[in-house]
Short mmCIF file of C-alpha atoms in Angstrom, two decimals:
data_model
loop_
_atom_site.label_atom_id
_atom_site.label_comp_id
_atom_site.label_asym_id
_atom_site.label_seq_id
_atom_site.Cartn_x
_atom_site.Cartn_y
_atom_site.Cartn_z
CA UNK A 113 77.19 78.91 112.14
CA UNK A 114 80.08 80.93 110.74
CA UNK A 115 82.23 83.05 113.04
CA UNK A 116 81.06 86.29 111.42
CA UNK A 117 77.44 85.56 112.31
CA UNK A 118 78.40 84.44 115.80
CA UNK A 119 80.01 87.83 116.37
CA UNK A 120 77.07 89.78 114.92
CA UNK A 121 74.44 87.95 116.97
CA UNK A 122 76.57 87.80 120.10
CA UNK A 123 77.60 91.46 120.01
CA UNK A 124 74.02 92.57 119.42
CA UNK A 125 72.84 90.41 122.32
CA UNK A 126 75.60 91.82 124.53
CA UNK A 127 74.61 95.40 123.73
CA UNK A 128 70.98 94.60 124.45
CA UNK A 129 72.07 93.04 127.73
CA UNK A 130 74.01 96.18 128.60
CA UNK A 131 70.97 98.27 127.69
CA UNK A 132 68.71 96.24 129.99
CA UNK A 133 71.06 95.36 132.84
CA UNK A 134 73.78 97.97 132.79
CA UNK A 135 76.81 97.37 134.96
CA UNK A 136 76.42 95.44 138.22
CA UNK A 137 77.25 97.37 141.35
CA UNK A 138 79.41 94.50 142.60
CA UNK A 139 81.40 91.79 140.92
CA UNK A 140 81.90 93.47 137.55
CA UNK A 141 84.58 91.68 135.47
CA UNK A 142 86.31 94.97 134.60
CA UNK A 143 86.53 95.84 138.29
CA UNK A 144 88.08 92.43 138.95
CA UNK A 145 90.61 93.08 136.20
CA UNK A 146 91.37 96.46 137.75
CA UNK A 147 92.09 94.86 141.12
CA UNK A 148 94.38 92.31 139.48
CA UNK A 149 96.18 95.05 137.53
CA UNK A 150 96.64 97.06 140.74
CA UNK A 151 98.17 94.00 142.41
CA UNK A 152 100.58 93.59 139.49
CA UNK A 153 101.48 97.27 139.77
CA UNK A 154 102.25 96.91 143.46
CA UNK A 155 104.61 94.04 142.66
CA UNK A 156 106.32 95.63 139.65
CA UNK A 157 106.27 99.40 140.07
CA UNK A 158 109.49 101.25 139.53
CA UNK A 159 109.99 104.65 137.98
CA UNK A 160 111.04 102.89 134.81
CA UNK A 161 109.59 102.31 131.32
CA UNK A 162 110.76 98.70 131.16
CA UNK A 163 108.75 97.83 134.27
CA UNK A 164 105.74 99.56 132.75
CA UNK A 165 106.12 97.53 129.56
CA UNK A 166 106.22 94.35 131.64
CA UNK A 167 103.12 95.46 133.55
CA UNK A 168 101.27 96.04 130.27
CA UNK A 169 102.35 92.69 128.82
CA UNK A 170 101.29 90.76 131.92
CA UNK A 171 97.88 92.40 132.25
CA UNK A 172 96.89 92.61 128.58
CA UNK A 173 98.42 89.23 127.81
CA UNK A 174 96.52 87.65 130.69
CA UNK A 175 93.18 89.10 129.59
CA UNK A 176 93.80 88.04 125.98
CA UNK A 177 94.76 84.54 127.06
CA UNK A 178 91.55 84.18 129.07
CA UNK A 179 89.56 85.23 126.04
CA UNK A 180 91.45 82.84 123.76
CA UNK A 181 90.96 79.93 126.14
CA UNK A 182 87.26 80.69 126.46
CA UNK A 183 86.81 80.91 122.70
CA UNK A 184 88.74 77.69 122.18
CA UNK A 185 86.68 75.87 124.80
CA UNK A 186 83.45 76.52 122.88
CA UNK A 187 84.87 76.27 119.37
CA UNK A 188 83.10 72.95 118.76
CA UNK A 189 80.05 73.81 120.85
CA UNK A 190 76.59 74.48 119.35
CA UNK A 191 76.16 77.95 117.80
CA UNK A 192 73.93 79.11 120.63
CA UNK A 193 76.73 78.52 123.13
CA UNK A 194 79.27 80.44 121.05
CA UNK A 195 76.82 83.31 120.61
CA UNK A 196 76.20 83.33 124.37
CA UNK A 197 79.92 83.50 125.14
CA UNK A 198 80.36 86.41 122.71
CA UNK A 199 77.32 88.12 124.22
CA UNK A 200 78.68 87.71 127.74
CA UNK A 201 82.07 89.08 126.73
CA UNK A 202 80.47 92.03 124.93
CA UNK A 203 78.27 92.85 127.91
CA UNK A 204 81.29 92.66 130.21
CA UNK A 205 83.46 95.08 128.23
CA UNK A 206 81.01 97.74 127.00
CA UNK A 207 79.66 100.46 129.25
CA UNK A 208 77.22 102.49 127.20
CA UNK A 209 74.32 102.24 129.62
CA UNK A 210 76.36 103.29 132.64
CA UNK A 211 77.84 106.14 130.61
CA UNK A 212 74.38 107.45 129.74
CA UNK A 213 73.08 106.94 133.27
CA UNK A 214 75.91 108.92 134.87
CA UNK A 215 75.66 111.68 132.28
CA UNK A 216 71.94 112.03 132.83
CA UNK A 217 72.43 112.06 136.61
CA UNK A 218 74.74 115.07 136.34
CA UNK A 219 72.36 116.67 133.85
CA UNK A 220 69.39 116.20 136.17
CA UNK A 221 71.28 117.76 139.06
CA UNK A 222 72.27 120.74 136.93
CA UNK A 223 68.73 121.14 135.58
CA UNK A 224 67.38 121.28 139.13
CA UNK A 225 69.96 123.87 140.13
CA UNK A 226 71.78 121.53 142.52
CA UNK A 227 75.35 122.27 141.44
CA UNK A 228 76.82 120.61 144.54
CA UNK A 229 75.13 117.30 143.68
CA UNK A 230 76.42 117.66 140.12
CA UNK A 231 79.95 118.23 141.43
CA UNK A 232 79.72 115.12 143.57
CA UNK A 233 78.53 113.05 140.61
CA UNK A 234 80.91 114.38 137.95
CA UNK A 235 83.95 112.30 139.06
CA UNK A 236 81.98 109.17 138.10
CA UNK A 237 82.37 110.31 134.49
CA UNK A 238 85.73 112.04 134.22
CA UNK A 239 88.81 113.14 136.11
CA UNK A 240 88.06 116.87 136.10
CA UNK A 241 88.32 118.90 139.27
CA UNK A 242 84.59 119.63 139.86
CA UNK A 243 85.17 122.34 142.45
CA UNK A 244 86.71 124.59 139.81
CA UNK A 245 83.80 124.24 137.35
CA UNK A 246 80.62 126.25 137.04
CA UNK A 247 77.34 124.91 135.63
CA UNK A 248 78.21 125.48 131.98
CA UNK A 249 81.69 123.99 132.37
CA UNK A 250 80.28 120.88 134.03
CA UNK A 251 77.78 120.45 131.20
CA UNK A 252 80.62 120.76 128.71
CA UNK A 253 82.69 118.21 130.64
CA UNK A 254 79.80 115.75 130.53
CA UNK A 255 79.30 116.12 126.77
CA UNK A 256 83.04 115.67 126.19
CA UNK A 257 83.09 112.57 128.38
CA UNK A 258 80.08 111.08 126.59
CA UNK A 259 81.79 111.63 123.25
CA UNK A 260 85.18 110.20 124.25
CA UNK A 261 83.77 107.25 126.16
CA UNK A 262 81.44 106.29 123.33
CA UNK A 263 84.66 105.36 121.55
CA UNK A 264 86.58 104.02 124.55
CA UNK A 265 83.79 102.16 126.32
CA UNK A 266 81.79 100.87 123.36
CA UNK A 267 82.89 101.30 119.75
CA UNK A 268 86.56 100.43 120.23
CA UNK A 269 85.61 97.14 121.84
CA UNK A 270 83.24 96.32 118.97
CA UNK A 271 85.98 97.00 116.42
CA UNK A 272 88.40 94.61 118.10
CA UNK A 273 85.65 92.08 118.69
CA UNK A 274 84.94 92.08 114.97
CA UNK A 275 88.65 91.70 114.24
CA UNK A 276 89.56 89.04 116.79
CA UNK A 277 86.41 87.74 118.49
CA UNK A 278 86.26 87.27 122.25
CA UNK A 279 90.04 87.68 122.74
CA UNK A 280 89.84 91.00 120.91
CA UNK A 281 87.00 92.21 123.12
CA UNK A 282 88.85 91.40 126.33
CA UNK A 283 92.21 92.67 125.07
CA UNK A 284 90.81 96.07 124.14
CA UNK A 285 89.06 96.51 127.47
CA UNK A 286 92.28 95.55 129.27
CA UNK A 287 94.29 98.09 127.27
CA UNK A 288 91.75 100.85 127.85
CA UNK A 289 91.43 100.11 131.55
CA UNK A 290 95.20 100.13 132.04
CA UNK A 291 95.42 103.51 130.32
CA UNK A 292 92.80 104.87 132.72
CA UNK A 293 94.78 103.49 135.67
CA UNK A 294 98.38 104.31 134.82
CA UNK A 295 98.43 106.19 131.50
CA UNK A 296 98.80 109.60 133.13
CA UNK A 297 101.52 112.22 132.86
CA UNK A 298 101.88 112.42 136.62
CA UNK A 299 105.27 112.03 138.30
CA UNK A 300 104.42 108.45 139.32
CA UNK A 301 103.24 107.27 135.91
CA UNK A 302 105.09 109.42 133.39
CA UNK A 303 107.52 106.58 132.67
CA UNK A 304 105.76 103.58 134.20
CA UNK A 305 102.51 104.27 132.34
CA UNK A 306 104.16 105.13 129.02
CA UNK A 307 103.62 101.70 127.43
CA UNK A 308 99.96 101.51 128.48
CA UNK A 309 99.26 105.00 127.12
CA UNK A 310 100.95 104.33 123.78
CA UNK A 311 99.24 100.96 123.37
CA UNK A 312 95.88 102.58 124.11
CA UNK A 313 96.55 105.20 121.43
CA UNK A 314 97.26 102.42 118.95
CA UNK A 315 94.35 100.18 119.94
CA UNK A 316 91.89 103.05 120.07
CA UNK A 317 92.78 104.51 116.66
CA UNK A 318 90.32 102.55 114.48
CA UNK A 319 87.46 102.80 116.98
CA UNK A 320 87.89 106.55 117.32
CA UNK A 321 87.68 107.06 113.55
CA UNK A 322 84.63 104.82 113.30
CA UNK A 323 83.00 106.73 116.18
CA UNK A 324 83.69 110.05 114.49
CA UNK A 325 82.31 108.78 111.18
CA UNK A 326 79.21 107.37 112.85
CA UNK A 327 78.65 110.70 114.62
CA UNK A 328 78.74 112.38 111.23
CA UNK A 329 76.15 109.98 109.84
CA UNK A 330 73.92 109.83 112.93
CA UNK A 331 74.16 113.44 114.09
CA UNK A 332 71.71 116.25 113.36
CA UNK A 333 74.32 118.35 111.51
CA UNK A 334 76.42 116.21 109.18
CA UNK A 335 78.19 119.08 107.47
CA UNK A 336 79.02 120.66 110.80
CA UNK A 337 80.45 117.38 112.10
CA UNK A 338 82.66 116.92 109.04
CA UNK A 339 83.79 120.53 109.14
CA UNK A 340 84.74 120.41 112.83
CA UNK A 341 86.46 117.04 112.44
CA UNK A 342 88.61 118.27 109.56
CA UNK A 343 89.37 121.67 111.05
CA UNK A 344 89.90 120.98 114.74
CA UNK A 345 90.62 117.32 115.49
CA UNK A 346 94.38 117.64 115.12
CA UNK A 347 94.49 120.48 117.62
CA UNK A 348 93.44 118.12 120.41
CA UNK A 349 96.33 116.62 122.41
CA UNK A 350 94.86 113.12 122.10
CA UNK A 351 95.06 111.49 118.65
CA UNK A 352 91.84 109.59 119.34
CA UNK A 353 89.74 111.92 121.47
CA UNK A 354 90.31 114.72 118.95
CA UNK A 355 88.30 113.28 116.03
CA UNK A 356 85.55 112.00 118.34
CA UNK A 357 85.02 115.19 120.34
CA UNK A 358 85.32 117.39 117.26
CA UNK A 359 82.72 115.38 115.32
CA UNK A 360 80.35 115.36 118.31
CA UNK A 361 80.84 119.13 118.71
CA UNK A 362 80.03 119.77 115.07
CA UNK A 363 77.10 117.36 115.02
CA UNK A 364 75.54 118.98 118.11
CA UNK A 365 76.44 122.52 117.12
CA UNK A 366 78.36 123.27 120.32
CA UNK A 367 81.87 124.29 121.37
CA UNK A 368 84.01 121.77 123.24
CA UNK A 369 87.53 122.00 124.62
CA UNK A 370 89.14 125.06 126.14
CA UNK A 371 90.51 125.38 129.68
CA UNK A 372 90.37 122.21 131.80
CA UNK A 373 91.47 121.38 135.34
CA UNK A 374 92.70 117.92 136.37
CA UNK A 375 93.69 117.40 139.99
CA UNK A 376 95.01 120.92 140.41
CA UNK A 377 96.71 120.92 136.99
CA UNK A 378 95.26 123.37 134.46
CA UNK A 379 95.34 122.68 130.71
CA UNK A 380 94.49 125.14 127.95
CA UNK A 381 93.27 123.11 124.99
CA UNK A 382 92.10 124.22 121.59
CA UNK A 383 88.41 124.97 121.22
CA UNK A 384 86.63 122.44 118.98
CA UNK A 385 84.00 123.83 116.61
CA UNK A 386 84.74 127.26 117.97
CA UNK A 387 83.98 129.08 114.73
CA UNK A 388 80.36 127.96 114.48
CA UNK A 389 79.39 126.33 117.79
CA UNK A 390 77.66 127.83 120.78
CA UNK A 391 78.33 127.24 124.47
CA UNK A 392 77.14 123.88 125.82
CA UNK A 393 73.83 123.96 127.68
CA UNK A 394 72.44 121.44 130.15
CA UNK A 395 69.93 120.22 127.54
CA UNK A 396 72.85 119.22 125.31
CA UNK A 397 73.74 116.41 127.71
CA UNK A 398 70.61 114.48 126.72
CA UNK A 399 71.31 115.20 123.04
CA UNK A 400 74.83 113.82 123.43
CA UNK A 401 73.58 110.66 125.15
CA UNK A 402 71.08 110.03 122.37
CA UNK A 403 73.72 110.61 119.72
CA UNK A 404 76.01 108.20 121.56
CA UNK A 405 73.33 105.52 121.44
CA UNK A 406 72.77 105.97 117.70
CA UNK A 407 76.52 105.86 117.12
CA UNK A 408 76.75 102.59 119.05
CA UNK A 409 74.23 100.74 116.89
CA UNK A 410 75.59 102.20 113.69
CA UNK A 411 79.08 101.07 114.71
CA UNK A 412 77.81 97.57 115.45
CA UNK A 413 76.25 97.37 111.99
CA UNK A 414 79.52 98.54 110.42
CA UNK A 415 81.62 96.04 112.38
CA UNK A 416 79.28 93.14 111.61
CA UNK A 417 79.25 94.06 107.93
CA UNK A 418 83.04 94.35 107.84
CA UNK A 419 83.45 90.94 109.46
CA UNK A 420 80.95 89.37 107.06
CA UNK A 421 82.71 90.92 104.07
CA UNK A 422 86.10 89.74 105.29
CA UNK A 423 84.77 86.23 105.87
CA UNK A 424 83.32 86.08 102.37
CA UNK A 425 86.52 87.41 100.82
CA UNK A 426 88.56 84.86 102.76
CA UNK A 427 86.23 82.05 101.70
CA UNK A 428 86.38 83.19 98.08
CA UNK A 429 90.16 83.34 98.20
CA UNK A 430 90.35 79.87 99.74
CA UNK A 431 88.01 78.47 97.10
CA UNK A 432 90.01 80.11 94.31
CA UNK A 433 93.25 78.69 95.71
CA UNK A 434 91.70 75.24 95.97
CA UNK A 435 90.42 75.45 92.39
CA UNK A 436 93.81 76.56 91.14
CA UNK A 437 95.54 73.77 93.02
CA UNK A 438 93.10 71.24 91.59
CA UNK A 439 93.70 72.62 88.10
CA UNK A 440 97.46 72.36 88.51
CA UNK A 441 97.17 68.83 89.81
CA UNK A 442 94.95 67.84 86.89
CA UNK A 443 97.33 69.46 84.43
CA UNK A 444 100.28 67.65 85.97
CA UNK A 445 98.42 64.34 85.86
CA UNK A 446 97.44 64.90 82.23
CA UNK A 447 101.01 65.82 81.28
CA UNK A 448 102.33 62.74 83.03
CA UNK A 449 99.77 60.52 81.33
CA UNK A 450 100.63 61.92 77.90
CA UNK A 451 104.33 61.46 78.50
CA UNK A 452 103.76 57.88 79.62
CA UNK A 453 101.74 57.15 76.49
CA UNK A 454 104.46 58.57 74.24
CA UNK A 455 107.05 56.42 75.94
CA UNK A 456 105.02 53.25 75.46
CA UNK A 457 104.50 54.03 71.73
CA UNK A 458 108.21 54.66 71.29
CA UNK A 459 109.03 51.29 72.78
CA UNK A 460 106.46 49.57 70.67
#
């Protein structure tokens, strides 16, 4: 079985596994990586960019190496084994089911009027200060987190899995996890986390654009999604969250962005889809989760198709090169034979 089909079948199986099983409460591979990265940080931390670069290289390089070794170990194995390894890696790095579960938990608490329970649950989704948020602001925070994490926790991994197989899946999750751990503009991580934050911006770029495009295609208001993406995405401080949140805002017909509070620090961000959107309501949380799910499967189809197309183009190029080489060899042989015949006639 070709590598493109191994990825398509394995990634689909991994997403189905995530849908059925979700994330385990204990022993999750990403949690294990986080503990290892924290240990590396304890050994390397200095208020210095160079140390942060080393931290990023060690952690991301280690995760990529594990993926490469695993892929190499099953390279000659039966197709079912290679599909299973890809499925296991996909399940380990995506988090769509947990994202939807946590969003719905906050939504249920808000719908029942239990704002305190919602405040206790919100930190499972994002780093906002829940005590400073009212019901509408918490609902908005949930929708924004669903949008951004659809890219970070699902689509971005699929993109890099399509590009580089199992090593790509693990590398992207390592990069994204490091950004969540140290990619902050706090006094401790402003310099040390610089490399992780910049690498996450780079690695997340293609997945964010694919997520935004899929939200346009899968959302209830395609024109609104395109309009908000084009008009407002650049106003967001994140180069990747901007297109995703803007397209979700336009697709759902709501306003996102505005004033946010993180750990006592207040940010005043641009409003996304402010011209045509309405304030987020609790019911919009479920709409965002459903849109996220549609985006996920549409992104998988796009990644599988892209990998298949690339594989066919590569095979066609290889065949053309082989044909050309054979033609040149035949031409050289024919020229040599003709020259040899002329020489023999001359001697005769």
